[in-house]
Amino acid sequence: PIKNRSWPNNTITKSPSWCSVDLRDGNQALPVPMTIEQKLDFFEMLVKIGFKEIEVGYPSSNDTEYAFVRKLIEENRIPKDVKIQVLSQARENLVIKTMKALQGAGGAVFHLYNATSPVQRKFTFNKSKSELIEMATQGVKNVKKHLPLAGTTKIQLEYSPEDFSSTESDFAVEICSAVFSEWQPTAENPLIINLPSTVEMNTPNVYADQIEWMIKHLDNRESIILSVHPHNDRGTGVAAAELALLAGADRV
């Protein structure tokens, strides 16, 4: 429940930051994932469209994903004004491989995630809330520990409580705040907190309420880029994104 919600009276007055995740999240959804050549064609199309942030893959998941990221970097295919993004789970061996994939990139977003909902806590991890927070903060420690593996690449951290839409809002704030405290971002190099409707289980106004509630309860807002990642299970992903922007989100 949220009292005195303000988003219904707001107006969208500027564009959000746009990050395309087609090459990662979209590719994972395909029965037959794209080849390196197909991903390259898609990447070049996204650059031509005008995206300045592109999540290019999940390099620790398989050789194709890793090789694609290396191809982009080694062949200088990333424009200077485009920042690539890669996804990784919090496990140390995956963090290490992901950092190695980023060597030589000008700048990159390291997107770290773990599931947080009651169902995932019980059936996927069999862990308590405190154990999930420890998993998230240990992931951040792994990123910090292995930053040298990325060489001169400037790393920005993004954290997603994976199934935010079905996570208790107070716990979502707690785990995101723990990640913030461990990473210690600044206004000059903010932490991206990404809040997905991994399963679109509510109407868009409920998602907007969740986003506004989070913004009201997260400290150090000037050092946070609040990002939303609306899925489209109910066919209202665009509406959810628009109402989330009214609620104060900075990035889609």
PDB file of C-alpha atoms in Angstrom:
ATOM      1  CA  PRO A   1       0.000   0.000   0.000  1.00  0.00           C
ATOM      2  CA  ILE A   2       1.168   3.519  -0.828  1.00  0.00           C
ATOM      3  CA  LYS A   3      -0.298   6.705   0.600  1.00  0.00           C
ATOM      4  CA  ASN A   4      -0.287  10.066  -1.145  1.00  0.00           C
ATOM      5  CA  ARG A   5       1.007   8.676  -4.440  1.00  0.00           C
ATOM      6  CA  SER A   6       2.162  11.493  -6.690  1.00  0.00           C
ATOM      7  CA  TRP A   7       2.745   9.776 -10.045  1.00  0.00           C
ATOM      8  CA  PRO A   8      -0.850  10.175 -11.405  1.00  0.00           C
ATOM      9  CA  ASN A   9      -0.403  13.973 -11.325  1.00  0.00           C
ATOM     10  CA  ASN A  10       3.010  13.951 -12.990  1.00  0.00           C
ATOM     11  CA  THR A  11       3.896  14.542 -16.640  1.00  0.00           C
ATOM     12  CA  ILE A  12       6.743  13.004 -18.629  1.00  0.00           C
ATOM     13  CA  THR A  13       8.854  16.004 -19.600  1.00  0.00           C
ATOM     14  CA  LYS A  14      12.093  14.393 -20.827  1.00  0.00           C
ATOM     15  CA  SER A  15      13.280  11.174 -22.385  1.00  0.00           C
ATOM     16  CA  PRO A  16      14.648   8.477 -20.099  1.00  0.00           C
ATOM     17  CA  SER A  17      17.975   6.789 -20.721  1.00  0.00           C
ATOM     18  CA  TRP A  18      17.323   3.839 -23.015  1.00  0.00           C
ATOM     19  CA  CYS A  19      19.222   0.561 -22.724  1.00  0.00           C
ATOM     20  CA  SER A  20      18.532  -2.153 -25.281  1.00  0.00           C
ATOM     21  CA  VAL A  21      18.655  -5.669 -23.824  1.00  0.00           C
ATOM     22  CA  ASP A  22      17.600  -7.507 -27.007  1.00  0.00           C
ATOM     23  CA  LEU A  23      21.042  -9.056 -27.502  1.00  0.00           C
ATOM     24  CA  ARG A  24      20.938 -10.606 -24.028  1.00  0.00           C
ATOM     25  CA  ASP A  25      17.430 -10.979 -22.614  1.00  0.00           C
ATOM     26  CA  GLY A  26      15.815 -11.259 -26.042  1.00  0.00           C
ATOM     27  CA  ASN A  27      18.436 -13.733 -27.213  1.00  0.00           C
ATOM     28  CA  GLN A  28      17.952 -15.928 -24.125  1.00  0.00           C
ATOM     29  CA  ALA A  29      14.260 -16.225 -24.967  1.00  0.00           C
ATOM     30  CA  LEU A  30      14.895 -17.712 -28.421  1.00  0.00           C
ATOM     31  CA  PRO A  31      14.590 -21.498 -28.976  1.00  0.00           C
ATOM     32  CA  VAL A  32      17.755 -21.219 -31.093  1.00  0.00           C
ATOM     33  CA  PRO A  33      19.924 -18.310 -29.876  1.00  0.00           C
ATOM     34  CA  MET A  34      21.544 -15.990 -32.390  1.00  0.00           C
ATOM     35  CA  THR A  35      24.947 -16.730 -33.896  1.00  0.00           C
ATOM     36  CA  ILE A  36      27.839 -14.273 -33.550  1.00  0.00           C
ATOM     37  CA  GLU A  37      27.145 -12.994 -37.075  1.00  0.00           C
ATOM     38  CA  GLN A  38      23.453 -12.461 -36.309  1.00  0.00           C
ATOM     39  CA  LYS A  39      24.267 -10.712 -33.046  1.00  0.00           C
ATOM     40  CA  LEU A  40      26.712  -8.450 -34.859  1.00  0.00           C
ATOM     41  CA  ASP A  41      24.068  -7.460 -37.423  1.00  0.00           C
ATOM     42  CA  PHE A  42      21.635  -6.762 -34.583  1.00  0.00           C
ATOM     43  CA  PHE A  43      24.235  -4.722 -32.648  1.00  0.00           C
ATOM     44  CA  GLU A  44      24.961  -2.559 -35.683  1.00  0.00           C
ATOM     45  CA  MET A  45      21.230  -1.970 -36.174  1.00  0.00           C
ATOM     46  CA  LEU A  46      20.846  -0.891 -32.521  1.00  0.00           C
ATOM     47  CA  VAL A  47      23.767   1.539 -32.906  1.00  0.00           C
ATOM     48  CA  LYS A  48      22.193   2.922 -36.097  1.00  0.00           C
ATOM     49  CA  ILE A  49      18.853   3.403 -34.294  1.00  0.00           C
ATOM     50  CA  GLY A  50      20.688   5.493 -31.714  1.00  0.00           C
ATOM     51  CA  PHE A  51      20.972   3.419 -28.537  1.00  0.00           C
ATOM     52  CA  LYS A  52      23.821   4.648 -26.314  1.00  0.00           C
ATOM     53  CA  GLU A  53      23.590   1.738 -23.855  1.00  0.00           C
ATOM     54  CA  ILE A  54      23.409  -1.813 -25.182  1.00  0.00           C
ATOM     55  CA  GLU A  55      23.436  -5.000 -23.120  1.00  0.00           C
ATOM     56  CA  VAL A  56      25.462  -7.145 -25.491  1.00  0.00           C
ATOM     57  CA  GLY A  57      25.442 -10.490 -23.740  1.00  0.00           C
ATOM     58  CA  TYR A  58      26.017 -12.869 -20.861  1.00  0.00           C
ATOM     59  CA  PRO A  59      29.700 -13.703 -21.484  1.00  0.00           C
ATOM     60  CA  SER A  60      30.083 -16.220 -18.665  1.00  0.00           C
ATOM     61  CA  SER A  61      27.161 -18.347 -19.907  1.00  0.00           C
ATOM     62  CA  ASN A  62      28.739 -19.888 -23.031  1.00  0.00           C
ATOM     63  CA  ASP A  63      31.554 -19.534 -25.571  1.00  0.00           C
ATOM     64  CA  THR A  64      29.417 -17.774 -28.180  1.00  0.00           C
ATOM     65  CA  GLU A  65      28.436 -15.004 -25.778  1.00  0.00           C
ATOM     66  CA  TYR A  66      32.030 -14.541 -24.604  1.00  0.00           C
ATOM     67  CA  ALA A  67      33.428 -14.544 -28.133  1.00  0.00           C
ATOM     68  CA  PHE A  68      30.875 -11.960 -29.275  1.00  0.00           C
ATOM     69  CA  VAL A  69      31.849  -9.501 -26.550  1.00  0.00           C
ATOM     70  CA  ARG A  70      35.535  -9.999 -27.377  1.00  0.00           C
ATOM     71  CA  LYS A  71      34.843  -9.483 -31.101  1.00  0.00           C
ATOM     72  CA  LEU A  72      33.132  -6.148 -30.458  1.00  0.00           C
ATOM     73  CA  ILE A  73      36.050  -4.934 -28.360  1.00  0.00           C
ATOM     74  CA  GLU A  74      39.005  -6.362 -30.306  1.00  0.00           C
ATOM     75  CA  GLU A  75      37.655  -5.192 -33.676  1.00  0.00           C
ATOM     76  CA  ASN A  76      36.817  -1.703 -32.324  1.00  0.00           C
ATOM     77  CA  ARG A  77      33.149  -2.024 -33.269  1.00  0.00           C
ATOM     78  CA  ILE A  78      31.815  -0.067 -30.283  1.00  0.00           C
ATOM     79  CA  PRO A  79      31.388   3.666 -31.005  1.00  0.00           C
ATOM     80  CA  LYS A  80      33.017   5.941 -28.416  1.00  0.00           C
ATOM     81  CA  ASP A  81      29.643   7.319 -27.321  1.00  0.00           C
ATOM     82  CA  VAL A  82      28.103   3.838 -26.795  1.00  0.00           C
ATOM     83  CA  LYS A  83      28.489   1.956 -23.522  1.00  0.00           C
ATOM     84  CA  ILE A  84      28.145  -1.824 -23.550  1.00  0.00           C
ATOM     85  CA  GLN A  85      26.594  -3.776 -20.716  1.00  0.00           C
ATOM     86  CA  VAL A  86      27.053  -7.411 -19.675  1.00  0.00           C
ATOM     87  CA  LEU A  87      25.108  -9.611 -17.266  1.00  0.00           C
ATOM     88  CA  SER A  88      26.483 -11.918 -14.598  1.00  0.00           C
ATOM     89  CA  GLN A  89      25.305 -13.851 -11.591  1.00  0.00           C
ATOM     90  CA  ALA A  90      27.071 -13.144  -8.299  1.00  0.00           C
ATOM     91  CA  ARG A  91      29.258 -16.291  -8.273  1.00  0.00           C
ATOM     92  CA  GLU A  92      32.988 -15.526  -8.254  1.00  0.00           C
ATOM     93  CA  ASN A  93      33.976 -17.752 -11.197  1.00  0.00           C
ATOM     94  CA  LEU A  94      31.341 -16.070 -13.373  1.00  0.00           C
ATOM     95  CA  VAL A  95      32.443 -12.602 -12.255  1.00  0.00           C
ATOM     96  CA  ILE A  96      36.052 -13.444 -13.178  1.00  0.00           C
ATOM     97  CA  LYS A  97      35.134 -14.628 -16.683  1.00  0.00           C
ATOM     98  CA  THR A  98      32.913 -11.581 -17.224  1.00  0.00           C
ATOM     99  CA  MET A  99      35.675  -9.170 -16.190  1.00  0.00           C
ATOM    100  CA  LYS A 100      38.105 -10.830 -18.596  1.00  0.00           C
ATOM    101  CA  ALA A 101      35.543 -10.409 -21.394  1.00  0.00           C
ATOM    102  CA  LEU A 102      35.503  -6.635 -20.784  1.00  0.00           C
ATOM    103  CA  GLN A 103      39.237  -6.025 -21.163  1.00  0.00           C
ATOM    104  CA  GLY A 104      39.867  -3.183 -23.599  1.00  0.00           C
ATOM    105  CA  ALA A 105      36.399  -1.642 -23.622  1.00  0.00           C
ATOM    106  CA  GLY A 106      36.308   2.086 -22.944  1.00  0.00           C
ATOM    107  CA  GLY A 107      33.484   1.844 -20.439  1.00  0.00           C
ATOM    108  CA  ALA A 108      31.029  -0.878 -19.497  1.00  0.00           C
ATOM    109  CA  VAL A 109      28.143  -1.612 -17.170  1.00  0.00           C
ATOM    110  CA  PHE A 110      28.558  -4.772 -15.091  1.00  0.00           C
ATOM    111  CA  HIS A 111      24.995  -5.975 -14.482  1.00  0.00           C
ATOM    112  CA  LEU A 112      24.810  -8.138 -11.353  1.00  0.00           C
ATOM    113  CA  TYR A 113      21.625  -9.894 -10.289  1.00  0.00           C
ATOM    114  CA  ASN A 114      20.044 -12.452  -7.997  1.00  0.00           C
ATOM    115  CA  ALA A 115      16.462 -13.513  -7.416  1.00  0.00           C
ATOM    116  CA  THR A 116      14.728 -12.139  -4.313  1.00  0.00           C
ATOM    117  CA  SER A 117      11.052 -13.184  -4.238  1.00  0.00           C
ATOM    118  CA  PRO A 118       9.563 -15.504  -1.576  1.00  0.00           C
ATOM    119  CA  VAL A 119       9.071 -18.281  -4.151  1.00  0.00           C
ATOM    120  CA  GLN A 120      12.682 -18.064  -5.351  1.00  0.00           C
ATOM    121  CA  ARG A 121      13.992 -17.857  -1.783  1.00  0.00           C
ATOM    122  CA  LYS A 122      12.149 -21.036  -0.876  1.00  0.00           C
ATOM    123  CA  PHE A 123      12.377 -23.215  -3.977  1.00  0.00           C
ATOM    124  CA  THR A 124      15.429 -21.966  -5.906  1.00  0.00           C
ATOM    125  CA  PHE A 125      17.841 -21.109  -3.094  1.00  0.00           C
ATOM    126  CA  ASN A 126      16.297 -22.462   0.129  1.00  0.00           C
ATOM    127  CA  LYS A 127      17.802 -19.385   1.780  1.00  0.00           C
ATOM    128  CA  SER A 128      16.593 -16.731   4.196  1.00  0.00           C
ATOM    129  CA  LYS A 129      16.396 -13.015   3.479  1.00  0.00           C
ATOM    130  CA  SER A 130      19.664 -12.407   5.315  1.00  0.00           C
ATOM    131  CA  GLU A 131      21.371 -15.141   3.295  1.00  0.00           C
ATOM    132  CA  LEU A 132      20.142 -13.559   0.055  1.00  0.00           C
ATOM    133  CA  ILE A 133      21.524 -10.186   1.155  1.00  0.00           C
ATOM    134  CA  GLU A 134      24.853 -11.891   1.865  1.00  0.00           C
ATOM    135  CA  MET A 135      24.761 -13.422  -1.629  1.00  0.00           C
ATOM    136  CA  ALA A 136      24.179 -10.000  -3.198  1.00  0.00           C
ATOM    137  CA  THR A 137      26.860  -8.192  -1.200  1.00  0.00           C
ATOM    138  CA  GLN A 138      29.348 -11.006  -1.787  1.00  0.00           C
ATOM    139  CA  GLY A 139      28.695 -10.582  -5.494  1.00  0.00           C
ATOM    140  CA  VAL A 140      29.604  -6.897  -5.202  1.00  0.00           C
ATOM    141  CA  LYS A 141      32.759  -7.829  -3.271  1.00  0.00           C
ATOM    142  CA  ASN A 142      33.668 -10.218  -6.103  1.00  0.00           C
ATOM    143  CA  VAL A 143      33.209  -7.425  -8.651  1.00  0.00           C
ATOM    144  CA  LYS A 144      35.415  -5.063  -6.627  1.00  0.00           C
ATOM    145  CA  LYS A 145      38.041  -7.755  -6.043  1.00  0.00           C
ATOM    146  CA  HIS A 146      38.380  -8.619  -9.724  1.00  0.00           C
ATOM    147  CA  LEU A 147      38.146  -5.119 -11.252  1.00  0.00           C
ATOM    148  CA  PRO A 148      41.838  -5.322 -12.261  1.00  0.00           C
ATOM    149  CA  LEU A 149      40.961  -8.151 -14.678  1.00  0.00           C
ATOM    150  CA  ALA A 150      39.048  -5.612 -16.795  1.00  0.00           C
ATOM    151  CA  GLY A 151      42.223  -3.587 -17.279  1.00  0.00           C
ATOM    152  CA  THR A 152      41.581   0.082 -18.013  1.00  0.00           C
ATOM    153  CA  THR A 153      37.850  -0.416 -18.681  1.00  0.00           C
ATOM    154  CA  LYS A 154      35.808   1.924 -16.493  1.00  0.00           C
ATOM    155  CA  ILE A 155      33.160  -0.219 -14.789  1.00  0.00           C
ATOM    156  CA  GLN A 156      29.757   1.013 -13.657  1.00  0.00           C
ATOM    157  CA  LEU A 157      27.702  -1.376 -11.525  1.00  0.00           C
ATOM    158  CA  GLU A 158      24.056  -2.234 -12.112  1.00  0.00           C
ATOM    159  CA  TYR A 159      22.133  -4.370  -9.622  1.00  0.00           C
ATOM    160  CA  SER A 160      18.798  -6.082 -10.198  1.00  0.00           C
ATOM    161  CA  PRO A 161      16.675  -7.863  -7.612  1.00  0.00           C
ATOM    162  CA  GLU A 162      15.695 -10.221 -10.419  1.00  0.00           C
ATOM    163  CA  ASP A 163      12.007 -10.788  -9.690  1.00  0.00           C
ATOM    164  CA  PHE A 164      11.316  -7.382  -8.135  1.00  0.00           C
ATOM    165  CA  SER A 165       7.648  -7.415  -9.163  1.00  0.00           C
ATOM    166  CA  SER A 166       6.957 -10.345  -6.807  1.00  0.00           C
ATOM    167  CA  THR A 167       9.364  -9.293  -4.019  1.00  0.00           C
ATOM    168  CA  GLU A 168       8.188  -7.577  -0.843  1.00  0.00           C
ATOM    169  CA  SER A 169       8.968  -3.880  -1.300  1.00  0.00           C
ATOM    170  CA  ASP A 170      10.612  -3.497   2.113  1.00  0.00           C
ATOM    171  CA  PHE A 171      12.964  -6.395   1.349  1.00  0.00           C
ATOM    172  CA  ALA A 172      13.734  -4.972  -2.096  1.00  0.00           C
ATOM    173  CA  VAL A 173      14.807  -1.721  -0.434  1.00  0.00           C
ATOM    174  CA  GLU A 174      16.849  -3.640   2.143  1.00  0.00           C
ATOM    175  CA  ILE A 175      18.828  -5.677  -0.381  1.00  0.00           C
ATOM    176  CA  CYS A 176      19.347  -2.750  -2.782  1.00  0.00           C
ATOM    177  CA  SER A 177      20.559  -0.604   0.121  1.00  0.00           C
ATOM    178  CA  ALA A 178      23.002  -3.336   1.153  1.00  0.00           C
ATOM    179  CA  VAL A 179      24.402  -3.423  -2.395  1.00  0.00           C
ATOM    180  CA  PHE A 180      24.678   0.381  -2.365  1.00  0.00           C
ATOM    181  CA  SER A 181      26.573   0.349   0.939  1.00  0.00           C
ATOM    182  CA  GLU A 182      29.015  -2.273  -0.320  1.00  0.00           C
ATOM    183  CA  TRP A 183      29.685  -0.566  -3.677  1.00  0.00           C
ATOM    184  CA  GLN A 184      29.823   3.027  -2.331  1.00  0.00           C
ATOM    185  CA  PRO A 185      28.745   4.849  -5.512  1.00  0.00           C
ATOM    186  CA  THR A 186      28.918   8.601  -5.997  1.00  0.00           C
ATOM    187  CA  ALA A 187      26.905  11.167  -7.909  1.00  0.00           C
ATOM    188  CA  GLU A 188      29.708  11.138 -10.512  1.00  0.00           C
ATOM    189  CA  ASN A 189      29.640   7.325 -10.846  1.00  0.00           C
ATOM    190  CA  PRO A 190      26.156   6.312  -9.682  1.00  0.00           C
ATOM    191  CA  LEU A 191      24.871   2.816  -9.024  1.00  0.00           C
ATOM    192  CA  ILE A 192      22.167   1.667 -11.437  1.00  0.00           C
ATOM    193  CA  ILE A 193      19.374  -0.011  -9.499  1.00  0.00           C
ATOM    194  CA  ASN A 194      17.234  -1.890 -11.994  1.00  0.00           C
ATOM    195  CA  LEU A 195      13.753  -2.997 -10.919  1.00  0.00           C
ATOM    196  CA  PRO A 196      12.277  -5.627 -13.263  1.00  0.00           C
ATOM    197  CA  SER A 197       8.723  -6.808 -13.594  1.00  0.00           C
ATOM    198  CA  THR A 198      10.263 -10.190 -14.380  1.00  0.00           C
ATOM    199  CA  VAL A 199       6.761 -11.616 -14.356  1.00  0.00           C
ATOM    200  CA  GLU A 200       4.216  -8.939 -15.211  1.00  0.00           C
ATOM    201  CA  MET A 201       1.727  -9.991 -12.565  1.00  0.00           C
ATOM    202  CA  ASN A 202      -0.052  -6.689 -11.867  1.00  0.00           C
ATOM    203  CA  THR A 203      -1.627  -3.818 -13.745  1.00  0.00           C
ATOM    204  CA  PRO A 204       0.767  -0.962 -14.675  1.00  0.00           C
ATOM    205  CA  ASN A 205      -0.498   1.321 -11.896  1.00  0.00           C
ATOM    206  CA  VAL A 206       0.627  -1.231  -9.284  1.00  0.00           C
ATOM    207  CA  TYR A 207       4.112  -1.328 -10.836  1.00  0.00           C
ATOM    208  CA  ALA A 208       4.185   2.485 -10.720  1.00  0.00           C
ATOM    209  CA  ASP A 209       3.228   2.342  -7.038  1.00  0.00           C
ATOM    210  CA  GLN A 210       6.107  -0.081  -6.416  1.00  0.00           C
ATOM    211  CA  ILE A 211       8.564   2.231  -8.189  1.00  0.00           C
ATOM    212  CA  GLU A 212       7.397   5.343  -6.345  1.00  0.00           C
ATOM    213  CA  TRP A 213       7.533   3.497  -3.006  1.00  0.00           C
ATOM    214  CA  MET A 214      11.099   2.387  -3.723  1.00  0.00           C
ATOM    215  CA  ILE A 215      12.216   5.898  -4.659  1.00  0.00           C
ATOM    216  CA  LYS A 216      10.709   7.307  -1.458  1.00  0.00           C
ATOM    217  CA  HIS A 217      12.545   4.722   0.667  1.00  0.00           C
ATOM    218  CA  LEU A 218      15.984   4.576  -0.996  1.00  0.00           C
ATOM    219  CA  ASP A 219      18.603   6.903   0.466  1.00  0.00           C
ATOM    220  CA  ASN A 220      21.264   8.795  -1.518  1.00  0.00           C
ATOM    221  CA  ARG A 221      19.022   9.236  -4.550  1.00  0.00           C
ATOM    222  CA  GLU A 222      21.607  11.496  -6.195  1.00  0.00           C
ATOM    223  CA  SER A 223      23.972   8.503  -6.443  1.00  0.00           C
ATOM    224  CA  ILE A 224      21.363   6.171  -7.961  1.00  0.00           C
ATOM    225  CA  ILE A 225      20.078   5.776 -11.503  1.00  0.00           C
ATOM    226  CA  LEU A 226      16.664   4.183 -11.068  1.00  0.00           C
ATOM    227  CA  SER A 227      16.087   1.817 -13.984  1.00  0.00           C
ATOM    228  CA  VAL A 228      13.000  -0.228 -14.872  1.00  0.00           C
ATOM    229  CA  HIS A 229      12.772  -3.408 -16.918  1.00  0.00           C
ATOM    230  CA  PRO A 230       9.092  -4.130 -17.668  1.00  0.00           C
ATOM    231  CA  HIS A 231       8.205  -7.474 -19.221  1.00  0.00           C
ATOM    232  CA  ASN A 232       5.096  -7.860 -21.321  1.00  0.00           C
ATOM    233  CA  ASP A 233       3.310 -10.996 -20.025  1.00  0.00           C
ATOM    234  CA  ARG A 234      -0.015  -9.138 -19.770  1.00  0.00           C
ATOM    235  CA  GLY A 235       0.604  -6.991 -22.846  1.00  0.00           C
ATOM    236  CA  THR A 236       1.053  -3.816 -20.803  1.00  0.00           C
ATOM    237  CA  GLY A 237       4.858  -3.507 -20.743  1.00  0.00           C
ATOM    238  CA  VAL A 238       4.845  -0.144 -22.533  1.00  0.00           C
ATOM    239  CA  ALA A 239       2.215   1.242 -20.169  1.00  0.00           C
ATOM    240  CA  ALA A 240       4.180  -0.030 -17.172  1.00  0.00           C
ATOM    241  CA  ALA A 241       7.299   1.736 -18.470  1.00  0.00           C
ATOM    242  CA  GLU A 242       5.431   5.002 -19.008  1.00  0.00           C
ATOM    243  CA  LEU A 243       3.806   4.985 -15.563  1.00  0.00           C
ATOM    244  CA  ALA A 244       7.149   4.045 -13.972  1.00  0.00           C
ATOM    245  CA  LEU A 245       8.647   7.166 -15.567  1.00  0.00           C
ATOM    246  CA  LEU A 246       5.828   9.202 -14.047  1.00  0.00           C
ATOM    247  CA  ALA A 247       6.769   7.591 -10.711  1.00  0.00           C
ATOM    248  CA  GLY A 248      10.336   8.867 -11.037  1.00  0.00           C
ATOM    249  CA  ALA A 249      12.349   6.271 -12.954  1.00  0.00           C
ATOM    250  CA  ASP A 250      15.365   7.543 -14.929  1.00  0.00           C
ATOM    251  CA  ARG A 251      16.034   4.683 -17.329  1.00  0.00           C
ATOM    252  CA  VAL A 252      14.233   1.966 -19.270  1.00  0.00           C
TER     253      VAL A 252
END
